[in-house]
Amino acid sequence: MTRTAVTIGNFDGVHLGHAALIRAARQAVGPSGRVVALAFDPHPLTVLRPAWAPTRLSTFDQRRGWLRDLGADRVEPLRPERELLELAPEAFLRRLCESYEPAFIVEGEDFNFGRHRAGSVDTLLELGPSLGFAAIVVPPVEVSLTEQAIERLDPIADGDEQPLGAGGIGPAIRSRAKATPAVPSPST
C-alpha cells in the first residue's frame, strides 16, 4: 500500500513556507509515496464571515500548478461547507483519515482546524497515534533579504514573475513584499 502524507491549507500565493510543507511530506513518504495537498477553495471565511474574507492572490488552478511543481502528487480543492467547518477537531480528523488514510499529516506550527479553530498541531500530535497517522510539525521558514535579493524584487514590482524554482520567494510574498536590507549596502 502506498504511504500518503496530507497537508491542508489555503495555499494562497504559494510561498517558501508551503514549499517546506511539501518537502517535509515528500521526505516522510519517500519517492514512491503520495503527497496530497488539500487547498481550501474558496477561503473558509467566505462561509464563516464573508465580510472578512481576504481577496485571493491566486486561482485554484495556479495553486495546483505551483504545489505540483513543488512535489505534490495530488492537489484537491477542499470546499469550505459549513458542515465541514463546524466539525469538532477529532471528527474533522476522522473524516480526513477515512478519505485519505494518511500515514502522515504535515502542518506548520500555526495550523488550526475544526470548529472555532479549536484543533492545533498539539491536537494532531495527541490524536495521531489513535487515528493511525504521525503528525509532522514544520517550523516557520525565515528569510533574510540581502541587497541582492531586494534587487531581484525590482522586476516583480513591474509585474514580472519569478517562479519559486528559479529562486523566487513566492507569489504571496512577492505581492506584498516591503523589503528592507538585512545587510547594509557598501555605499552606507
mmCIF file with all atom_site columns, C-alpha atoms in Angstrom:
data_model
loop_
_atom_site.group_PDB
_atom_site.id
_atom_site.type_symbol
_atom_site.label_atom_id
_atom_site.label_alt_id
_atom_site.label_comp_id
_atom_site.label_asym_id
_atom_site.label_entity_id
_atom_site.label_seq_id
_atom_site.pdbx_PDB_ins_code
_atom_site.Cartn_x
_atom_site.Cartn_y
_atom_site.Cartn_z
_atom_site.occupancy
_atom_site.B_iso_or_equiv
_atom_site.pdbx_formal_charge
_atom_site.auth_seq_id
_atom_site.auth_comp_id
_atom_site.auth_asym_id
_atom_site.auth_atom_id
_atom_site.pdbx_PDB_model_num
ATOM 1   C CA . MET A 1 1   ? 0.000   0.000  0.000   1.00 0.00 ? 1   MET A CA 1
ATOM 2   C CA . THR A 1 2   ? 1.291   3.463  -0.924  1.00 0.00 ? 2   THR A CA 1
ATOM 3   C CA . ARG A 1 3   ? 2.037   5.659  2.073   1.00 0.00 ? 3   ARG A CA 1
ATOM 4   C CA . THR A 1 4   ? 0.309   9.033  1.963   1.00 0.00 ? 4   THR A CA 1
ATOM 5   C CA . ALA A 1 5   ? 1.190   12.370 3.521   1.00 0.00 ? 5   ALA A CA 1
ATOM 6   C CA . VAL A 1 6   ? -1.515  15.035 3.657   1.00 0.00 ? 6   VAL A CA 1
ATOM 7   C CA . THR A 1 7   ? -1.166  18.754 4.193   1.00 0.00 ? 7   THR A CA 1
ATOM 8   C CA . ILE A 1 8   ? -4.109  21.147 4.464   1.00 0.00 ? 8   ILE A CA 1
ATOM 9   C CA . GLY A 1 9   ? -4.266  24.890 3.972   1.00 0.00 ? 9   GLY A CA 1
ATOM 10  C CA . ASN A 1 10  ? -5.319  27.825 1.885   1.00 0.00 ? 10  ASN A CA 1
ATOM 11  C CA . PHE A 1 11  ? -2.042  27.776 -0.041  1.00 0.00 ? 11  PHE A CA 1
ATOM 12  C CA . ASP A 1 12  ? -2.930  31.152 -1.496  1.00 0.00 ? 12  ASP A CA 1
ATOM 13  C CA . GLY A 1 13  ? 0.067   32.532 -3.329  1.00 0.00 ? 13  GLY A CA 1
ATOM 14  C CA . VAL A 1 14  ? 2.299   29.520 -2.695  1.00 0.00 ? 14  VAL A CA 1
ATOM 15  C CA . HIS A 1 15  ? 5.444   30.610 -0.809  1.00 0.00 ? 15  HIS A CA 1
ATOM 16  C CA . LEU A 1 16  ? 8.530   29.154 0.885   1.00 0.00 ? 16  LEU A CA 1
ATOM 17  C CA . GLY A 1 17  ? 6.557   28.004 3.941   1.00 0.00 ? 17  GLY A CA 1
ATOM 18  C CA . HIS A 1 18  ? 4.279   25.981 1.695   1.00 0.00 ? 18  HIS A CA 1
ATOM 19  C CA . ALA A 1 19  ? 7.331   24.591 -0.106  1.00 0.00 ? 19  ALA A CA 1
ATOM 20  C CA . ALA A 1 20  ? 8.697   23.429 3.268   1.00 0.00 ? 20  ALA A CA 1
ATOM 21  C CA . LEU A 1 21  ? 5.431   21.569 3.965   1.00 0.00 ? 21  LEU A CA 1
ATOM 22  C CA . ILE A 1 22  ? 5.537   19.762 0.616   1.00 0.00 ? 22  ILE A CA 1
ATOM 23  C CA . ARG A 1 23  ? 9.233   18.958 1.067   1.00 0.00 ? 23  ARG A CA 1
ATOM 24  C CA . ALA A 1 24  ? 8.624   17.508 4.557   1.00 0.00 ? 24  ALA A CA 1
ATOM 25  C CA . ALA A 1 25  ? 5.674   15.483 3.256   1.00 0.00 ? 25  ALA A CA 1
ATOM 26  C CA . ARG A 1 26  ? 7.750   14.085 0.395   1.00 0.00 ? 26  ARG A CA 1
ATOM 27  C CA . GLN A 1 27  ? 10.603  13.251 2.747   1.00 0.00 ? 27  GLN A CA 1
ATOM 28  C CA . ALA A 1 28  ? 8.183   11.385 5.035   1.00 0.00 ? 28  ALA A CA 1
ATOM 29  C CA . VAL A 1 29  ? 6.688   9.159  2.323   1.00 0.00 ? 29  VAL A CA 1
ATOM 30  C CA . GLY A 1 30  ? 9.705   8.868  0.050   1.00 0.00 ? 30  GLY A CA 1
ATOM 31  C CA . PRO A 1 31  ? 9.778   8.933  -3.731  1.00 0.00 ? 31  PRO A CA 1
ATOM 32  C CA . SER A 1 32  ? 7.213   6.142  -4.105  1.00 0.00 ? 32  SER A CA 1
ATOM 33  C CA . GLY A 1 33  ? 4.758   7.657  -1.615  1.00 0.00 ? 33  GLY A CA 1
ATOM 34  C CA . ARG A 1 34  ? 1.916   10.032 -2.303  1.00 0.00 ? 34  ARG A CA 1
ATOM 35  C CA . VAL A 1 35  ? 1.774   13.689 -1.219  1.00 0.00 ? 35  VAL A CA 1
ATOM 36  C CA . VAL A 1 36  ? -1.728  15.184 -1.146  1.00 0.00 ? 36  VAL A CA 1
ATOM 37  C CA . ALA A 1 37  ? -2.314  18.910 -0.634  1.00 0.00 ? 37  ALA A CA 1
ATOM 38  C CA . LEU A 1 38  ? -5.873  19.848 0.289   1.00 0.00 ? 38  LEU A CA 1
ATOM 39  C CA . ALA A 1 39  ? -6.380  23.500 -0.593  1.00 0.00 ? 39  ALA A CA 1
ATOM 40  C CA . PHE A 1 40  ? -9.405  25.362 0.723   1.00 0.00 ? 40  PHE A CA 1
ATOM 41  C CA . ASP A 1 41  ? -11.274 26.841 -2.211  1.00 0.00 ? 41  ASP A CA 1
ATOM 42  C CA . PRO A 1 42  ? -12.739 29.312 -1.625  1.00 0.00 ? 42  PRO A CA 1
ATOM 43  C CA . HIS A 1 43  ? -11.310 30.608 1.664   1.00 0.00 ? 43  HIS A CA 1
ATOM 44  C CA . PRO A 1 44  ? -13.285 29.361 4.723   1.00 0.00 ? 44  PRO A CA 1
ATOM 45  C CA . LEU A 1 45  ? -14.095 32.947 5.733   1.00 0.00 ? 45  LEU A CA 1
ATOM 46  C CA . THR A 1 46  ? -16.299 33.232 2.627   1.00 0.00 ? 46  THR A CA 1
ATOM 47  C CA . VAL A 1 47  ? -18.673 30.945 4.543   1.00 0.00 ? 47  VAL A CA 1
ATOM 48  C CA . LEU A 1 48  ? -17.988 31.878 8.167   1.00 0.00 ? 48  LEU A CA 1
ATOM 49  C CA . ARG A 1 49  ? -17.592 35.664 7.890   1.00 0.00 ? 49  ARG A CA 1
ATOM 50  C CA . PRO A 1 50  ? -17.959 36.802 4.283   1.00 0.00 ? 50  PRO A CA 1
ATOM 51  C CA . ALA A 1 51  ? -17.183 40.452 5.070   1.00 0.00 ? 51  ALA A CA 1
ATOM 52  C CA . TRP A 1 52  ? -13.799 39.379 6.474   1.00 0.00 ? 52  TRP A CA 1
ATOM 53  C CA . ALA A 1 53  ? -12.836 37.053 3.631   1.00 0.00 ? 53  ALA A CA 1
ATOM 54  C CA . PRO A 1 54  ? -9.495  38.022 2.109   1.00 0.00 ? 54  PRO A CA 1
ATOM 55  C CA . THR A 1 55  ? -9.113  38.761 -1.560  1.00 0.00 ? 55  THR A CA 1
ATOM 56  C CA . ARG A 1 56  ? -7.499  35.808 -3.285  1.00 0.00 ? 56  ARG A CA 1
ATOM 57  C CA . LEU A 1 57  ? -3.957  36.215 -4.559  1.00 0.00 ? 57  LEU A CA 1
ATOM 58  C CA . SER A 1 58  ? -4.183  33.208 -6.871  1.00 0.00 ? 58  SER A CA 1
ATOM 59  C CA . THR A 1 59  ? -6.688  30.927 -8.527  1.00 0.00 ? 59  THR A CA 1
ATOM 60  C CA . PHE A 1 60  ? -7.062  27.292 -7.553  1.00 0.00 ? 60  PHE A CA 1
ATOM 61  C CA . ASP A 1 61  ? -5.516  26.217 -10.872 1.00 0.00 ? 61  ASP A CA 1
ATOM 62  C CA . GLN A 1 62  ? -2.464  28.396 -10.178 1.00 0.00 ? 62  GLN A CA 1
ATOM 63  C CA . ARG A 1 63  ? -2.108  26.938 -6.687  1.00 0.00 ? 63  ARG A CA 1
ATOM 64  C CA . ARG A 1 64  ? -2.487  23.405 -8.023  1.00 0.00 ? 64  ARG A CA 1
ATOM 65  C CA . GLY A 1 65  ? 0.260   24.019 -10.594 1.00 0.00 ? 65  GLY A CA 1
ATOM 66  C CA . TRP A 1 66  ? 2.649   25.570 -8.076  1.00 0.00 ? 66  TRP A CA 1
ATOM 67  C CA . LEU A 1 67  ? 2.091   22.844 -5.481  1.00 0.00 ? 67  LEU A CA 1
ATOM 68  C CA . ARG A 1 68  ? 2.568   20.122 -8.090  1.00 0.00 ? 68  ARG A CA 1
ATOM 69  C CA . ASP A 1 69  ? 5.764   21.833 -9.239  1.00 0.00 ? 69  ASP A CA 1
ATOM 70  C CA . LEU A 1 70  ? 6.965   21.640 -5.626  1.00 0.00 ? 70  LEU A CA 1
ATOM 71  C CA . GLY A 1 71  ? 6.311   17.892 -5.482  1.00 0.00 ? 71  GLY A CA 1
ATOM 72  C CA . ALA A 1 72  ? 2.679   17.297 -4.518  1.00 0.00 ? 72  ALA A CA 1
ATOM 73  C CA . ASP A 1 73  ? 1.210   14.323 -6.361  1.00 0.00 ? 73  ASP A CA 1
ATOM 74  C CA . ARG A 1 74  ? -2.371  15.456 -5.892  1.00 0.00 ? 74  ARG A CA 1
ATOM 75  C CA . VAL A 1 75  ? -3.817  18.870 -5.119  1.00 0.00 ? 75  VAL A CA 1
ATOM 76  C CA . GLU A 1 76  ? -7.504  18.791 -4.360  1.00 0.00 ? 76  GLU A CA 1
ATOM 77  C CA . PRO A 1 77  ? -9.932  21.564 -3.526  1.00 0.00 ? 77  PRO A CA 1
ATOM 78  C CA . LEU A 1 78  ? -11.333 21.411 -0.030  1.00 0.00 ? 78  LEU A CA 1
ATOM 79  C CA . ARG A 1 79  ? -14.766 23.031 -0.158  1.00 0.00 ? 79  ARG A CA 1
ATOM 80  C CA . PRO A 1 80  ? -15.466 25.059 2.994   1.00 0.00 ? 80  PRO A CA 1
ATOM 81  C CA . GLU A 1 81  ? -19.018 23.884 3.558   1.00 0.00 ? 81  GLU A CA 1
ATOM 82  C CA . ARG A 1 82  ? -20.494 24.914 6.887   1.00 0.00 ? 82  ARG A CA 1
ATOM 83  C CA . GLU A 1 83  ? -20.985 21.288 7.947   1.00 0.00 ? 83  GLU A CA 1
ATOM 84  C CA . LEU A 1 84  ? -17.261 20.604 7.458   1.00 0.00 ? 84  LEU A CA 1
ATOM 85  C CA . LEU A 1 85  ? -16.174 23.808 9.180   1.00 0.00 ? 85  LEU A CA 1
ATOM 86  C CA . GLU A 1 86  ? -18.404 23.072 12.184  1.00 0.00 ? 86  GLU A CA 1
ATOM 87  C CA . LEU A 1 87  ? -16.873 19.657 12.865  1.00 0.00 ? 87  LEU A CA 1
ATOM 88  C CA . ALA A 1 88  ? -15.033 19.233 16.152  1.00 0.00 ? 88  ALA A CA 1
ATOM 89  C CA . PRO A 1 89  ? -11.297 18.715 15.568  1.00 0.00 ? 89  PRO A CA 1
ATOM 90  C CA . GLU A 1 90  ? -11.428 14.955 16.234  1.00 0.00 ? 90  GLU A CA 1
ATOM 91  C CA . ALA A 1 91  ? -14.398 14.488 13.883  1.00 0.00 ? 91  ALA A CA 1
ATOM 92  C CA . PHE A 1 92  ? -12.585 16.507 11.207  1.00 0.00 ? 92  PHE A CA 1
ATOM 93  C CA . LEU A 1 93  ? -9.526  14.267 11.545  1.00 0.00 ? 93  LEU A CA 1
ATOM 94  C CA . ARG A 1 94  ? -11.620 11.097 11.457  1.00 0.00 ? 94  ARG A CA 1
ATOM 95  C CA . ARG A 1 95  ? -13.219 12.225 8.193   1.00 0.00 ? 95  ARG A CA 1
ATOM 96  C CA . LEU A 1 96  ? -9.819  13.088 6.756   1.00 0.00 ? 96  LEU A CA 1
ATOM 97  C CA . CYS A 1 97  ? -8.421  9.695  7.769   1.00 0.00 ? 97  CYS A CA 1
ATOM 98  C CA . GLU A 1 98  ? -11.383 7.836  6.269   1.00 0.00 ? 98  GLU A CA 1
ATOM 99  C CA . SER A 1 99  ? -10.935 9.647  2.953   1.00 0.00 ? 99  SER A CA 1
ATOM 100 C CA . TYR A 1 100 ? -7.141  9.640  2.589   1.00 0.00 ? 100 TYR A CA 1
ATOM 101 C CA . GLU A 1 101 ? -5.718  7.089  5.051   1.00 0.00 ? 101 GLU A CA 1
ATOM 102 C CA . PRO A 1 102 ? -2.682  9.272  5.740   1.00 0.00 ? 102 PRO A CA 1
ATOM 103 C CA . ALA A 1 103 ? 0.445   7.828  7.305   1.00 0.00 ? 103 ALA A CA 1
ATOM 104 C CA . PHE A 1 104 ? 1.443   11.455 7.984   1.00 0.00 ? 104 PHE A CA 1
ATOM 105 C CA . ILE A 1 105 ? -0.255  14.813 8.388   1.00 0.00 ? 105 ILE A CA 1
ATOM 106 C CA . VAL A 1 106 ? 2.214   17.634 7.794   1.00 0.00 ? 106 VAL A CA 1
ATOM 107 C CA . GLU A 1 107 ? 1.472   21.144 9.034   1.00 0.00 ? 107 GLU A CA 1
ATOM 108 C CA . GLY A 1 108 ? 3.139   24.327 10.198  1.00 0.00 ? 108 GLY A CA 1
ATOM 109 C CA . GLU A 1 109 ? 3.264   25.390 13.843  1.00 0.00 ? 109 GLU A CA 1
ATOM 110 C CA . ASP A 1 110 ? 0.401   27.851 13.365  1.00 0.00 ? 110 ASP A CA 1
ATOM 111 C CA . PHE A 1 111 ? -2.061  25.320 11.884  1.00 0.00 ? 111 PHE A CA 1
ATOM 112 C CA . ASN A 1 112 ? -5.576  25.345 13.376  1.00 0.00 ? 112 ASN A CA 1
ATOM 113 C CA . PHE A 1 113 ? -8.632  23.411 12.279  1.00 0.00 ? 113 PHE A CA 1
ATOM 114 C CA . GLY A 1 114 ? -12.109 22.338 13.280  1.00 0.00 ? 114 GLY A CA 1
ATOM 115 C CA . ARG A 1 115 ? -14.940 24.286 14.842  1.00 0.00 ? 115 ARG A CA 1
ATOM 116 C CA . HIS A 1 116 ? -13.745 27.656 16.161  1.00 0.00 ? 116 HIS A CA 1
ATOM 117 C CA . ARG A 1 117 ? -10.227 26.616 15.042  1.00 0.00 ? 117 ARG A CA 1
ATOM 118 C CA . ALA A 1 118 ? -10.043 24.599 18.255  1.00 0.00 ? 118 ALA A CA 1
ATOM 119 C CA . GLY A 1 119 ? -7.668  21.991 16.824  1.00 0.00 ? 119 GLY A CA 1
ATOM 120 C CA . SER A 1 120 ? -3.935  22.679 16.620  1.00 0.00 ? 120 SER A CA 1
ATOM 121 C CA . VAL A 1 121 ? -0.717  20.814 15.921  1.00 0.00 ? 121 VAL A CA 1
ATOM 122 C CA . ASP A 1 122 ? -0.917  19.641 19.546  1.00 0.00 ? 122 ASP A CA 1
ATOM 123 C CA . THR A 1 123 ? -4.240  18.004 18.643  1.00 0.00 ? 123 THR A CA 1
ATOM 124 C CA . LEU A 1 124 ? -2.597  16.304 15.658  1.00 0.00 ? 124 LEU A CA 1
ATOM 125 C CA . LEU A 1 125 ? 0.245   15.033 17.857  1.00 0.00 ? 125 LEU A CA 1
ATOM 126 C CA . GLU A 1 126 ? -2.198  13.809 20.520  1.00 0.00 ? 126 GLU A CA 1
ATOM 127 C CA . LEU A 1 127 ? -4.746  12.093 18.262  1.00 0.00 ? 127 LEU A CA 1
ATOM 128 C CA . GLY A 1 128 ? -2.419  10.872 15.515  1.00 0.00 ? 128 GLY A CA 1
ATOM 129 C CA . PRO A 1 129 ? -1.413  7.565  17.111  1.00 0.00 ? 129 PRO A CA 1
ATOM 130 C CA . SER A 1 130 ? -5.016  6.513  17.776  1.00 0.00 ? 130 SER A CA 1
ATOM 131 C CA . LEU A 1 131 ? -6.099  7.520  14.257  1.00 0.00 ? 131 LEU A CA 1
ATOM 132 C CA . GLY A 1 132 ? -3.165  5.851  12.528  1.00 0.00 ? 132 GLY A CA 1
ATOM 133 C CA . PHE A 1 133 ? -1.007  8.788  11.436  1.00 0.00 ? 133 PHE A CA 1
ATOM 134 C CA . ALA A 1 134 ? 2.102   10.573 12.625  1.00 0.00 ? 134 ALA A CA 1
ATOM 135 C CA . ALA A 1 135 ? 1.996   14.357 12.810  1.00 0.00 ? 135 ALA A CA 1
ATOM 136 C CA . ILE A 1 136 ? 4.938   16.257 11.388  1.00 0.00 ? 136 ILE A CA 1
ATOM 137 C CA . VAL A 1 137 ? 5.204   19.870 12.518  1.00 0.00 ? 137 VAL A CA 1
ATOM 138 C CA . VAL A 1 138 ? 7.278   22.065 10.229  1.00 0.00 ? 138 VAL A CA 1
ATOM 139 C CA . PRO A 1 139 ? 8.868   25.136 11.833  1.00 0.00 ? 139 PRO A CA 1
ATOM 140 C CA . PRO A 1 140 ? 8.422   28.572 10.252  1.00 0.00 ? 140 PRO A CA 1
ATOM 141 C CA . VAL A 1 141 ? 10.673  29.475 7.348   1.00 0.00 ? 141 VAL A CA 1
ATOM 142 C CA . GLU A 1 142 ? 12.687  32.606 7.986   1.00 0.00 ? 142 GLU A CA 1
ATOM 143 C CA . VAL A 1 143 ? 14.056  34.652 5.131   1.00 0.00 ? 143 VAL A CA 1
ATOM 144 C CA . SER A 1 144 ? 16.638  37.378 5.424   1.00 0.00 ? 144 SER A CA 1
ATOM 145 C CA . LEU A 1 145 ? 16.642  39.691 2.457   1.00 0.00 ? 145 LEU A CA 1
ATOM 146 C CA . THR A 1 146 ? 20.044  40.817 1.282   1.00 0.00 ? 146 THR A CA 1
ATOM 147 C CA . GLU A 1 147 ? 20.698  43.722 -1.039  1.00 0.00 ? 147 GLU A CA 1
ATOM 148 C CA . GLN A 1 148 ? 20.890  41.210 -3.925  1.00 0.00 ? 148 GLN A CA 1
ATOM 149 C CA . ALA A 1 149 ? 17.502  39.740 -3.021  1.00 0.00 ? 149 ALA A CA 1
ATOM 150 C CA . ILE A 1 150 ? 15.955  43.197 -2.945  1.00 0.00 ? 150 ILE A CA 1
ATOM 151 C CA . GLU A 1 151 ? 17.342  43.865 -6.424  1.00 0.00 ? 151 GLU A CA 1
ATOM 152 C CA . ARG A 1 152 ? 15.640  40.641 -7.562  1.00 0.00 ? 152 ARG A CA 1
ATOM 153 C CA . LEU A 1 153 ? 12.335  42.035 -6.249  1.00 0.00 ? 153 LEU A CA 1
ATOM 154 C CA . ASP A 1 154 ? 12.539  45.101 -8.504  1.00 0.00 ? 154 ASP A CA 1
ATOM 155 C CA . PRO A 1 155 ? 11.216  43.298 -11.642 1.00 0.00 ? 155 PRO A CA 1
ATOM 156 C CA . ILE A 1 156 ? 8.354   41.953 -9.539  1.00 0.00 ? 156 ILE A CA 1
ATOM 157 C CA . ALA A 1 157 ? 7.211   45.495 -8.815  1.00 0.00 ? 157 ALA A CA 1
ATOM 158 C CA . ASP A 1 158 ? 6.953   45.919 -12.589 1.00 0.00 ? 158 ASP A CA 1
ATOM 159 C CA . GLY A 1 159 ? 4.680   42.868 -12.869 1.00 0.00 ? 159 GLY A CA 1
ATOM 160 C CA . ASP A 1 160 ? 7.285   40.298 -13.919 1.00 0.00 ? 160 ASP A CA 1
ATOM 161 C CA . GLU A 1 161 ? 7.257   36.978 -12.064 1.00 0.00 ? 161 GLU A CA 1
ATOM 162 C CA . GLN A 1 162 ? 9.973   34.596 -10.973 1.00 0.00 ? 162 GLN A CA 1
ATOM 163 C CA . PRO A 1 163 ? 8.870   31.057 -10.176 1.00 0.00 ? 163 PRO A CA 1
ATOM 164 C CA . LEU A 1 164 ? 9.860   29.513 -6.845  1.00 0.00 ? 164 LEU A CA 1
ATOM 165 C CA . GLY A 1 165 ? 12.115  27.052 -8.621  1.00 0.00 ? 165 GLY A CA 1
ATOM 166 C CA . ALA A 1 166 ? 14.218  29.893 -10.027 1.00 0.00 ? 166 ALA A CA 1
ATOM 167 C CA . GLY A 1 167 ? 14.951  31.196 -6.542  1.00 0.00 ? 167 GLY A CA 1
ATOM 168 C CA . GLY A 1 168 ? 11.935  33.454 -6.293  1.00 0.00 ? 168 GLY A CA 1
ATOM 169 C CA . ILE A 1 169 ? 10.388  33.948 -2.877  1.00 0.00 ? 169 ILE A CA 1
ATOM 170 C CA . GLY A 1 170 ? 6.881   33.008 -3.894  1.00 0.00 ? 170 GLY A CA 1
ATOM 171 C CA . PRO A 1 171 ? 3.846   34.831 -5.284  1.00 0.00 ? 171 PRO A CA 1
ATOM 172 C CA . ALA A 1 172 ? 2.301   35.712 -1.908  1.00 0.00 ? 172 ALA A CA 1
ATOM 173 C CA . ILE A 1 173 ? 5.450   37.277 -0.571  1.00 0.00 ? 173 ILE A CA 1
ATOM 174 C CA . ARG A 1 174 ? 6.179   38.973 -3.879  1.00 0.00 ? 174 ARG A CA 1
ATOM 175 C CA . SER A 1 175 ? 2.810   40.626 -3.997  1.00 0.00 ? 175 SER A CA 1
ATOM 176 C CA . ARG A 1 176 ? 3.210   42.093 -0.513  1.00 0.00 ? 176 ARG A CA 1
ATOM 177 C CA . ALA A 1 177 ? 6.980   42.478 -0.147  1.00 0.00 ? 177 ALA A CA 1
ATOM 178 C CA . LYS A 1 178 ? 8.237   45.614 1.525   1.00 0.00 ? 178 LYS A CA 1
ATOM 179 C CA . ALA A 1 179 ? 11.934  44.935 1.627   1.00 0.00 ? 179 ALA A CA 1
ATOM 180 C CA . THR A 1 180 ? 14.460  46.460 3.971   1.00 0.00 ? 180 THR A CA 1
ATOM 181 C CA . PRO A 1 181 ? 18.049  45.350 3.606   1.00 0.00 ? 181 PRO A CA 1
ATOM 182 C CA . ALA A 1 182 ? 19.232  42.879 6.248   1.00 0.00 ? 182 ALA A CA 1
ATOM 183 C CA . VAL A 1 183 ? 22.800  43.788 5.345   1.00 0.00 ? 183 VAL A CA 1
ATOM 184 C CA . PRO A 1 184 ? 23.797  47.428 4.735   1.00 0.00 ? 184 PRO A CA 1
ATOM 185 C CA . SER A 1 185 ? 24.884  48.162 1.211   1.00 0.00 ? 185 SER A CA 1
ATOM 186 C CA . PRO A 1 186 ? 28.569  49.034 0.691   1.00 0.00 ? 186 PRO A CA 1
ATOM 187 C CA . SER A 1 187 ? 27.673  52.667 -0.021  1.00 0.00 ? 187 SER A CA 1
ATOM 188 C CA . THR A 1 188 ? 26.321  53.289 3.514   1.00 0.00 ? 188 THR A CA 1
#
